[in-house]
Amino acid sequence: MSSREKFEYQVELDLIVHSLYSHKRVFLRELVSNASDALDKLRFLSVAEPSMLEDSSELEIHIKPDSDNRTITI
């Protein structure tokens, strides 16, 4: 990802956060909740179609804080 793409993505994300959510914490909680719902749906669908998971039996959400850069990577 180029620095321009990262900047554009950050600007779009800031607009979404500020226009839809009153607090960044609420946005972060919603983002993680939506990711969890997506993983639950994939687990459910994989019961009928096991190939959907292929080799990934462990579905996880990783959250990595970087206090030096004041970022969170999900």
PDB file of N, CA and C in Angstrom:
ATOM      1  N   MET A   1       0.852  -1.168   0.000  1.00  0.00           N
ATOM      2  CA  MET A   1       0.000   0.000   0.000  1.00  0.00           C
ATOM      3  C   MET A   1       0.900   1.233   0.000  1.00  0.00           C
ATOM      4  N   SER A   2       0.653   2.128  -0.913  1.00  0.00           N
ATOM      5  CA  SER A   2       1.449   3.347  -0.996  1.00  0.00           C
ATOM      6  C   SER A   2       1.023   4.321   0.098  1.00  0.00           C
ATOM      7  N   SER A   3       1.876   5.315   0.348  1.00  0.00           N
ATOM      8  CA  SER A   3       1.541   6.304   1.376  1.00  0.00           C
ATOM      9  C   SER A   3       0.309   7.115   0.981  1.00  0.00           C
ATOM     10  N   ARG A   4       0.133   7.331  -0.331  1.00  0.00           N
ATOM     11  CA  ARG A   4      -1.046   8.060  -0.796  1.00  0.00           C
ATOM     12  C   ARG A   4      -2.312   7.249  -0.514  1.00  0.00           C
ATOM     13  N   GLU A   5      -2.274   5.936  -0.799  1.00  0.00           N
ATOM     14  CA  GLU A   5      -3.430   5.092  -0.529  1.00  0.00           C
ATOM     15  C   GLU A   5      -3.735   5.075   0.968  1.00  0.00           C
ATOM     16  N   LYS A   6      -2.686   4.980   1.773  1.00  0.00           N
ATOM     17  CA  LYS A   6      -2.873   4.943   3.222  1.00  0.00           C
ATOM     18  C   LYS A   6      -3.490   6.254   3.698  1.00  0.00           C
ATOM     19  N   PHE A   7      -3.021   7.373   3.166  1.00  0.00           N
ATOM     20  CA  PHE A   7      -3.560   8.679   3.533  1.00  0.00           C
ATOM     21  C   PHE A   7      -5.029   8.789   3.130  1.00  0.00           C
ATOM     22  N   GLU A   8      -5.352   8.392   1.905  1.00  0.00           N
ATOM     23  CA  GLU A   8      -6.735   8.464   1.437  1.00  0.00           C
ATOM     24  C   GLU A   8      -7.635   7.574   2.277  1.00  0.00           C
ATOM     25  N   TYR A   9      -7.157   6.395   2.604  1.00  0.00           N
ATOM     26  CA  TYR A   9      -7.935   5.481   3.432  1.00  0.00           C
ATOM     27  C   TYR A   9      -8.159   6.095   4.811  1.00  0.00           C
ATOM     28  N   GLN A  10      -7.120   6.703   5.379  1.00  0.00           N
ATOM     29  CA  GLN A  10      -7.236   7.319   6.693  1.00  0.00           C
ATOM     30  C   GLN A  10      -8.247   8.458   6.681  1.00  0.00           C
ATOM     31  N   VAL A  11      -8.227   9.262   5.633  1.00  0.00           N
ATOM     32  CA  VAL A  11      -9.175  10.373   5.523  1.00  0.00           C
ATOM     33  C   VAL A  11     -10.597   9.831   5.449  1.00  0.00           C
ATOM     34  N   GLU A  12     -10.826   8.812   4.637  1.00  0.00           N
ATOM     35  CA  GLU A  12     -12.151   8.219   4.522  1.00  0.00           C
ATOM     36  C   GLU A  12     -12.590   7.633   5.856  1.00  0.00           C
ATOM     37  N   LEU A  13     -11.679   6.956   6.537  1.00  0.00           N
ATOM     38  CA  LEU A  13     -12.000   6.362   7.833  1.00  0.00           C
ATOM     39  C   LEU A  13     -12.357   7.449   8.843  1.00  0.00           C
ATOM     40  N   ASP A  14     -11.606   8.532   8.863  1.00  0.00           N
ATOM     41  CA  ASP A  14     -11.910   9.636   9.772  1.00  0.00           C
ATOM     42  C   ASP A  14     -13.296  10.207   9.502  1.00  0.00           C
ATOM     43  N   LEU A  15     -13.663  10.346   8.218  1.00  0.00           N
ATOM     44  CA  LEU A  15     -14.989  10.853   7.873  1.00  0.00           C
ATOM     45  C   LEU A  15     -16.084   9.918   8.369  1.00  0.00           C
ATOM     46  N   ILE A  16     -15.874   8.631   8.203  1.00  0.00           N
ATOM     47  CA  ILE A  16     -16.859   7.649   8.659  1.00  0.00           C
ATOM     48  C   ILE A  16     -16.995   7.700  10.169  1.00  0.00           C
ATOM     49  N   VAL A  17     -15.859   7.693  10.858  1.00  0.00           N
ATOM     50  CA  VAL A  17     -15.884   7.696  12.317  1.00  0.00           C
ATOM     51  C   VAL A  17     -16.611   8.932  12.831  1.00  0.00           C
ATOM     52  N   HIS A  18     -16.283  10.101  12.295  1.00  0.00           N
ATOM     53  CA  HIS A  18     -16.855  11.337  12.817  1.00  0.00           C
ATOM     54  C   HIS A  18     -18.298  11.566  12.386  1.00  0.00           C
ATOM     55  N   SER A  19     -18.690  11.029  11.248  1.00  0.00           N
ATOM     56  CA  SER A  19     -20.060  11.264  10.793  1.00  0.00           C
ATOM     57  C   SER A  19     -21.055  10.251  11.356  1.00  0.00           C
ATOM     58  N   LEU A  20     -20.624   9.031  11.602  1.00  0.00           N
ATOM     59  CA  LEU A  20     -21.549   7.989  12.061  1.00  0.00           C
ATOM     60  C   LEU A  20     -21.462   7.691  13.553  1.00  0.00           C
ATOM     61  N   TYR A  21     -20.340   7.967  14.157  1.00  0.00           N
ATOM     62  CA  TYR A  21     -20.138   7.605  15.556  1.00  0.00           C
ATOM     63  C   TYR A  21     -19.674   8.824  16.347  1.00  0.00           C
ATOM     64  N   SER A  22     -20.203   8.966  17.554  1.00  0.00           N
ATOM     65  CA  SER A  22     -19.833  10.111  18.370  1.00  0.00           C
ATOM     66  C   SER A  22     -18.481   9.924  19.046  1.00  0.00           C
ATOM     67  N   HIS A  23     -18.053   8.677  19.205  1.00  0.00           N
ATOM     68  CA  HIS A  23     -16.774   8.396  19.853  1.00  0.00           C
ATOM     69  C   HIS A  23     -16.022   7.324  19.080  1.00  0.00           C
ATOM     70  N   LYS A  24     -14.712   7.449  19.003  1.00  0.00           N
ATOM     71  CA  LYS A  24     -13.905   6.459  18.294  1.00  0.00           C
ATOM     72  C   LYS A  24     -14.020   5.091  18.937  1.00  0.00           C
ATOM     73  N   ARG A  25     -14.225   5.050  20.250  1.00  0.00           N
ATOM     74  CA  ARG A  25     -14.361   3.755  20.934  1.00  0.00           C
ATOM     75  C   ARG A  25     -15.586   3.005  20.441  1.00  0.00           C
ATOM     76  N   VAL A  26     -16.661   3.742  20.179  1.00  0.00           N
ATOM     77  CA  VAL A  26     -17.888   3.107  19.676  1.00  0.00           C
ATOM     78  C   VAL A  26     -17.624   2.534  18.292  1.00  0.00           C
ATOM     79  N   PHE A  27     -16.908   3.284  17.455  1.00  0.00           N
ATOM     80  CA  PHE A  27     -16.576   2.804  16.122  1.00  0.00           C
ATOM     81  C   PHE A  27     -15.726   1.538  16.204  1.00  0.00           C
ATOM     82  N   LEU A  28     -14.732   1.541  17.077  1.00  0.00           N
ATOM     83  CA  LEU A  28     -13.860   0.376  17.227  1.00  0.00           C
ATOM     84  C   LEU A  28     -14.651  -0.836  17.714  1.00  0.00           C
ATOM     85  N   ARG A  29     -15.525  -0.624  18.673  1.00  0.00           N
ATOM     86  CA  ARG A  29     -16.348  -1.722  19.190  1.00  0.00           C
ATOM     87  C   ARG A  29     -17.245  -2.281  18.096  1.00  0.00           C
ATOM     88  N   GLU A  30     -17.840  -1.416  17.283  1.00  0.00           N
ATOM     89  CA  GLU A  30     -18.682  -1.857  16.168  1.00  0.00           C
ATOM     90  C   GLU A  30     -17.873  -2.626  15.126  1.00  0.00           C
ATOM     91  N   LEU A  31     -16.672  -2.154  14.843  1.00  0.00           N
ATOM     92  CA  LEU A  31     -15.810  -2.821  13.866  1.00  0.00           C
ATOM     93  C   LEU A  31     -15.472  -4.239  14.313  1.00  0.00           C
ATOM     94  N   VAL A  32     -15.094  -4.393  15.567  1.00  0.00           N
ATOM     95  CA  VAL A  32     -14.755  -5.718  16.097  1.00  0.00           C
ATOM     96  C   VAL A  32     -16.009  -6.592  16.162  1.00  0.00           C
ATOM     97  N   SER A  33     -17.123  -6.014  16.550  1.00  0.00           N
ATOM     98  CA  SER A  33     -18.373  -6.768  16.612  1.00  0.00           C
ATOM     99  C   SER A  33     -18.782  -7.271  15.229  1.00  0.00           C
ATOM    100  N   ASN A  34     -18.658  -6.424  14.223  1.00  0.00           N
ATOM    101  CA  ASN A  34     -18.996  -6.833  12.852  1.00  0.00           C
ATOM    102  C   ASN A  34     -18.057  -7.924  12.357  1.00  0.00           C
ATOM    103  N   ALA A  35     -16.779  -7.826  12.697  1.00  0.00           N
ATOM    104  CA  ALA A  35     -15.823  -8.867  12.309  1.00  0.00           C
ATOM    105  C   ALA A  35     -16.183 -10.192  12.983  1.00  0.00           C
ATOM    106  N   SER A  36     -16.563 -10.127  14.243  1.00  0.00           N
ATOM    107  CA  SER A  36     -16.974 -11.332  14.969  1.00  0.00           C
ATOM    108  C   SER A  36     -18.215 -11.956  14.338  1.00  0.00           C
ATOM    109  N   ASP A  37     -19.176 -11.128  13.972  1.00  0.00           N
ATOM    110  CA  ASP A  37     -20.386 -11.630  13.305  1.00  0.00           C
ATOM    111  C   ASP A  37     -20.042 -12.304  11.976  1.00  0.00           C
ATOM    112  N   ALA A  38     -19.110 -11.727  11.233  1.00  0.00           N
ATOM    113  CA  ALA A  38     -18.699 -12.310   9.949  1.00  0.00           C
ATOM    114  C   ALA A  38     -18.043 -13.676  10.159  1.00  0.00           C
ATOM    115  N   LEU A  39     -17.229 -13.786  11.202  1.00  0.00           N
ATOM    116  CA  LEU A  39     -16.594 -15.082  11.491  1.00  0.00           C
ATOM    117  C   LEU A  39     -17.634 -16.117  11.917  1.00  0.00           C
ATOM    118  N   ASP A  40     -18.613 -15.698  12.716  1.00  0.00           N
ATOM    119  CA  ASP A  40     -19.683 -16.623  13.117  1.00  0.00           C
ATOM    120  C   ASP A  40     -20.462 -17.108  11.901  1.00  0.00           C
ATOM    121  N   LYS A  41     -20.747 -16.206  10.977  1.00  0.00           N
ATOM    122  CA  LYS A  41     -21.473 -16.584   9.768  1.00  0.00           C
ATOM    123  C   LYS A  41     -20.648 -17.576   8.937  1.00  0.00           C
ATOM    124  N   LEU A  42     -19.357 -17.324   8.825  1.00  0.00           N
ATOM    125  CA  LEU A  42     -18.495 -18.236   8.078  1.00  0.00           C
ATOM    126  C   LEU A  42     -18.451 -19.616   8.728  1.00  0.00           C
ATOM    127  N   ARG A  43     -18.375 -19.641  10.053  1.00  0.00           N
ATOM    128  CA  ARG A  43     -18.405 -20.942  10.766  1.00  0.00           C
ATOM    129  C   ARG A  43     -19.713 -21.678  10.482  1.00  0.00           C
ATOM    130  N   PHE A  44     -20.812 -20.949  10.536  1.00  0.00           N
ATOM    131  CA  PHE A  44     -22.124 -21.537  10.295  1.00  0.00           C
ATOM    132  C   PHE A  44     -22.228 -22.084   8.868  1.00  0.00           C
ATOM    133  N   LEU A  45     -21.812 -21.287   7.894  1.00  0.00           N
ATOM    134  CA  LEU A  45     -21.896 -21.718   6.498  1.00  0.00           C
ATOM    135  C   LEU A  45     -20.952 -22.870   6.198  1.00  0.00           C
ATOM    136  N   SER A  46     -19.854 -22.946   6.922  1.00  0.00           N
ATOM    137  CA  SER A  46     -18.874 -24.010   6.673  1.00  0.00           C
ATOM    138  C   SER A  46     -19.362 -25.383   7.127  1.00  0.00           C
ATOM    139  N   VAL A  47     -20.425 -25.405   7.932  1.00  0.00           N
ATOM    140  CA  VAL A  47     -20.995 -26.694   8.331  1.00  0.00           C
ATOM    141  C   VAL A  47     -21.532 -27.408   7.089  1.00  0.00           C
ATOM    142  N   ALA A  48     -22.207 -26.671   6.220  1.00  0.00           N
ATOM    143  CA  ALA A  48     -22.759 -27.240   4.996  1.00  0.00           C
ATOM    144  C   ALA A  48     -21.715 -27.316   3.887  1.00  0.00           C
ATOM    145  N   GLU A  49     -20.736 -26.422   3.922  1.00  0.00           N
ATOM    146  CA  GLU A  49     -19.707 -26.371   2.888  1.00  0.00           C
ATOM    147  C   GLU A  49     -18.326 -26.258   3.538  1.00  0.00           C
ATOM    148  N   PRO A  50     -17.775 -27.392   3.996  1.00  0.00           N
ATOM    149  CA  PRO A  50     -16.494 -27.380   4.721  1.00  0.00           C
ATOM    150  C   PRO A  50     -15.332 -26.764   3.945  1.00  0.00           C
ATOM    151  N   SER A  51     -15.403 -26.765   2.640  1.00  0.00           N
ATOM    152  CA  SER A  51     -14.308 -26.201   1.854  1.00  0.00           C
ATOM    153  C   SER A  51     -14.180 -24.677   2.031  1.00  0.00           C
ATOM    154  N   MET A  52     -15.191 -24.046   2.588  1.00  0.00           N
ATOM    155  CA  MET A  52     -15.127 -22.602   2.812  1.00  0.00           C
ATOM    156  C   MET A  52     -13.997 -22.230   3.772  1.00  0.00           C
ATOM    157  N   LEU A  53     -13.734 -23.097   4.731  1.00  0.00           N
ATOM    158  CA  LEU A  53     -12.672 -22.828   5.701  1.00  0.00           C
ATOM    159  C   LEU A  53     -11.325 -23.342   5.234  1.00  0.00           C
ATOM    160  N   GLU A  54     -11.321 -24.240   4.283  1.00  0.00           N
ATOM    161  CA  GLU A  54     -10.101 -24.861   3.778  1.00  0.00           C
ATOM    162  C   GLU A  54      -9.235 -25.329   4.935  1.00  0.00           C
ATOM    163  N   ASP A  55      -8.041 -24.751   5.088  1.00  0.00           N
ATOM    164  CA  ASP A  55      -7.119 -25.188   6.141  1.00  0.00           C
ATOM    165  C   ASP A  55      -7.251 -24.374   7.418  1.00  0.00           C
ATOM    166  N   SER A  56      -8.121 -23.397   7.435  1.00  0.00           N
ATOM    167  CA  SER A  56      -8.240 -22.496   8.586  1.00  0.00           C
ATOM    168  C   SER A  56      -9.349 -22.954   9.515  1.00  0.00           C
ATOM    169  N   SER A  57      -9.014 -23.730  10.515  1.00  0.00           N
ATOM    170  CA  SER A  57     -10.025 -24.140  11.479  1.00  0.00           C
ATOM    171  C   SER A  57     -10.157 -23.117  12.602  1.00  0.00           C
ATOM    172  N   GLU A  58      -9.114 -22.320  12.820  1.00  0.00           N
ATOM    173  CA  GLU A  58      -9.124 -21.278  13.847  1.00  0.00           C
ATOM    174  C   GLU A  58      -9.341 -19.914  13.187  1.00  0.00           C
ATOM    175  N   LEU A  59     -10.497 -19.336  13.394  1.00  0.00           N
ATOM    176  CA  LEU A  59     -10.780 -18.004  12.880  1.00  0.00           C
ATOM    177  C   LEU A  59     -10.635 -17.026  14.044  1.00  0.00           C
ATOM    178  N   GLU A  60      -9.840 -16.007  13.847  1.00  0.00           N
ATOM    179  CA  GLU A  60      -9.541 -15.086  14.933  1.00  0.00           C
ATOM    180  C   GLU A  60      -9.544 -13.643  14.445  1.00  0.00           C
ATOM    181  N   ILE A  61      -9.736 -12.754  15.381  1.00  0.00           N
ATOM    182  CA  ILE A  61      -9.598 -11.324  15.137  1.00  0.00           C
ATOM    183  C   ILE A  61      -8.362 -10.888  15.917  1.00  0.00           C
ATOM    184  N   HIS A  62      -7.408 -10.302  15.225  1.00  0.00           N
ATOM    185  CA  HIS A  62      -6.178  -9.843  15.871  1.00  0.00           C
ATOM    186  C   HIS A  62      -6.223  -8.322  15.991  1.00  0.00           C
ATOM    187  N   ILE A  63      -5.931  -7.830  17.182  1.00  0.00           N
ATOM    188  CA  ILE A  63      -5.879  -6.392  17.431  1.00  0.00           C
ATOM    189  C   ILE A  63      -4.486  -6.072  17.953  1.00  0.00           C
ATOM    190  N   LYS A  64      -3.797  -5.183  17.224  1.00  0.00           N
ATOM    191  CA  LYS A  64      -2.422  -4.838  17.584  1.00  0.00           C
ATOM    192  C   LYS A  64      -2.297  -3.333  17.808  1.00  0.00           C
ATOM    193  N   PRO A  65      -2.172  -2.919  19.065  1.00  0.00           N
ATOM    194  CA  PRO A  65      -1.978  -1.487  19.326  1.00  0.00           C
ATOM    195  C   PRO A  65      -0.516  -1.089  19.126  1.00  0.00           C
ATOM    196  N   ASP A  66      -0.309   0.106  18.624  1.00  0.00           N
ATOM    197  CA  ASP A  66       1.033   0.665  18.457  1.00  0.00           C
ATOM    198  C   ASP A  66       1.019   2.040  19.114  1.00  0.00           C
ATOM    199  N   SER A  67       1.456   2.089  20.359  1.00  0.00           N
ATOM    200  CA  SER A  67       1.394   3.343  21.105  1.00  0.00           C
ATOM    201  C   SER A  67       2.355   4.395  20.569  1.00  0.00           C
ATOM    202  N   ASP A  68       3.463   3.961  19.973  1.00  0.00           N
ATOM    203  CA  ASP A  68       4.422   4.935  19.410  1.00  0.00           C
ATOM    204  C   ASP A  68       3.795   5.722  18.259  1.00  0.00           C
ATOM    205  N   ASN A  69       3.054   5.041  17.389  1.00  0.00           N
ATOM    206  CA  ASN A  69       2.422   5.698  16.243  1.00  0.00           C
ATOM    207  C   ASN A  69       0.957   6.052  16.497  1.00  0.00           C
ATOM    208  N   ARG A  70       0.475   5.686  17.685  1.00  0.00           N
ATOM    209  CA  ARG A  70      -0.904   5.942  18.082  1.00  0.00           C
ATOM    210  C   ARG A  70      -1.892   5.352  17.086  1.00  0.00           C
ATOM    211  N   THR A  71      -1.676   4.070  16.760  1.00  0.00           N
ATOM    212  CA  THR A  71      -2.551   3.363  15.820  1.00  0.00           C
ATOM    213  C   THR A  71      -2.990   2.036  16.409  1.00  0.00           C
ATOM    214  N   ILE A  72      -4.044   1.512  15.845  1.00  0.00           N
ATOM    215  CA  ILE A  72      -4.520   0.162  16.162  1.00  0.00           C
ATOM    216  C   ILE A  72      -4.715  -0.544  14.837  1.00  0.00           C
ATOM    217  N   THR A  73      -4.120  -1.718  14.726  1.00  0.00           N
ATOM    218  CA  THR A  73      -4.279  -2.527  13.513  1.00  0.00           C
ATOM    219  C   THR A  73      -5.189  -3.699  13.853  1.00  0.00           C
ATOM    220  N   ILE A  74      -6.229  -3.874  13.035  1.00  0.00           N
ATOM    221  CA  ILE A  74      -7.167  -4.986  13.250  1.00  0.00           C
ATOM    222  C   ILE A  74      -7.069  -5.899  12.059  1.00  0.00           C
TER     223      ILE A  74
END
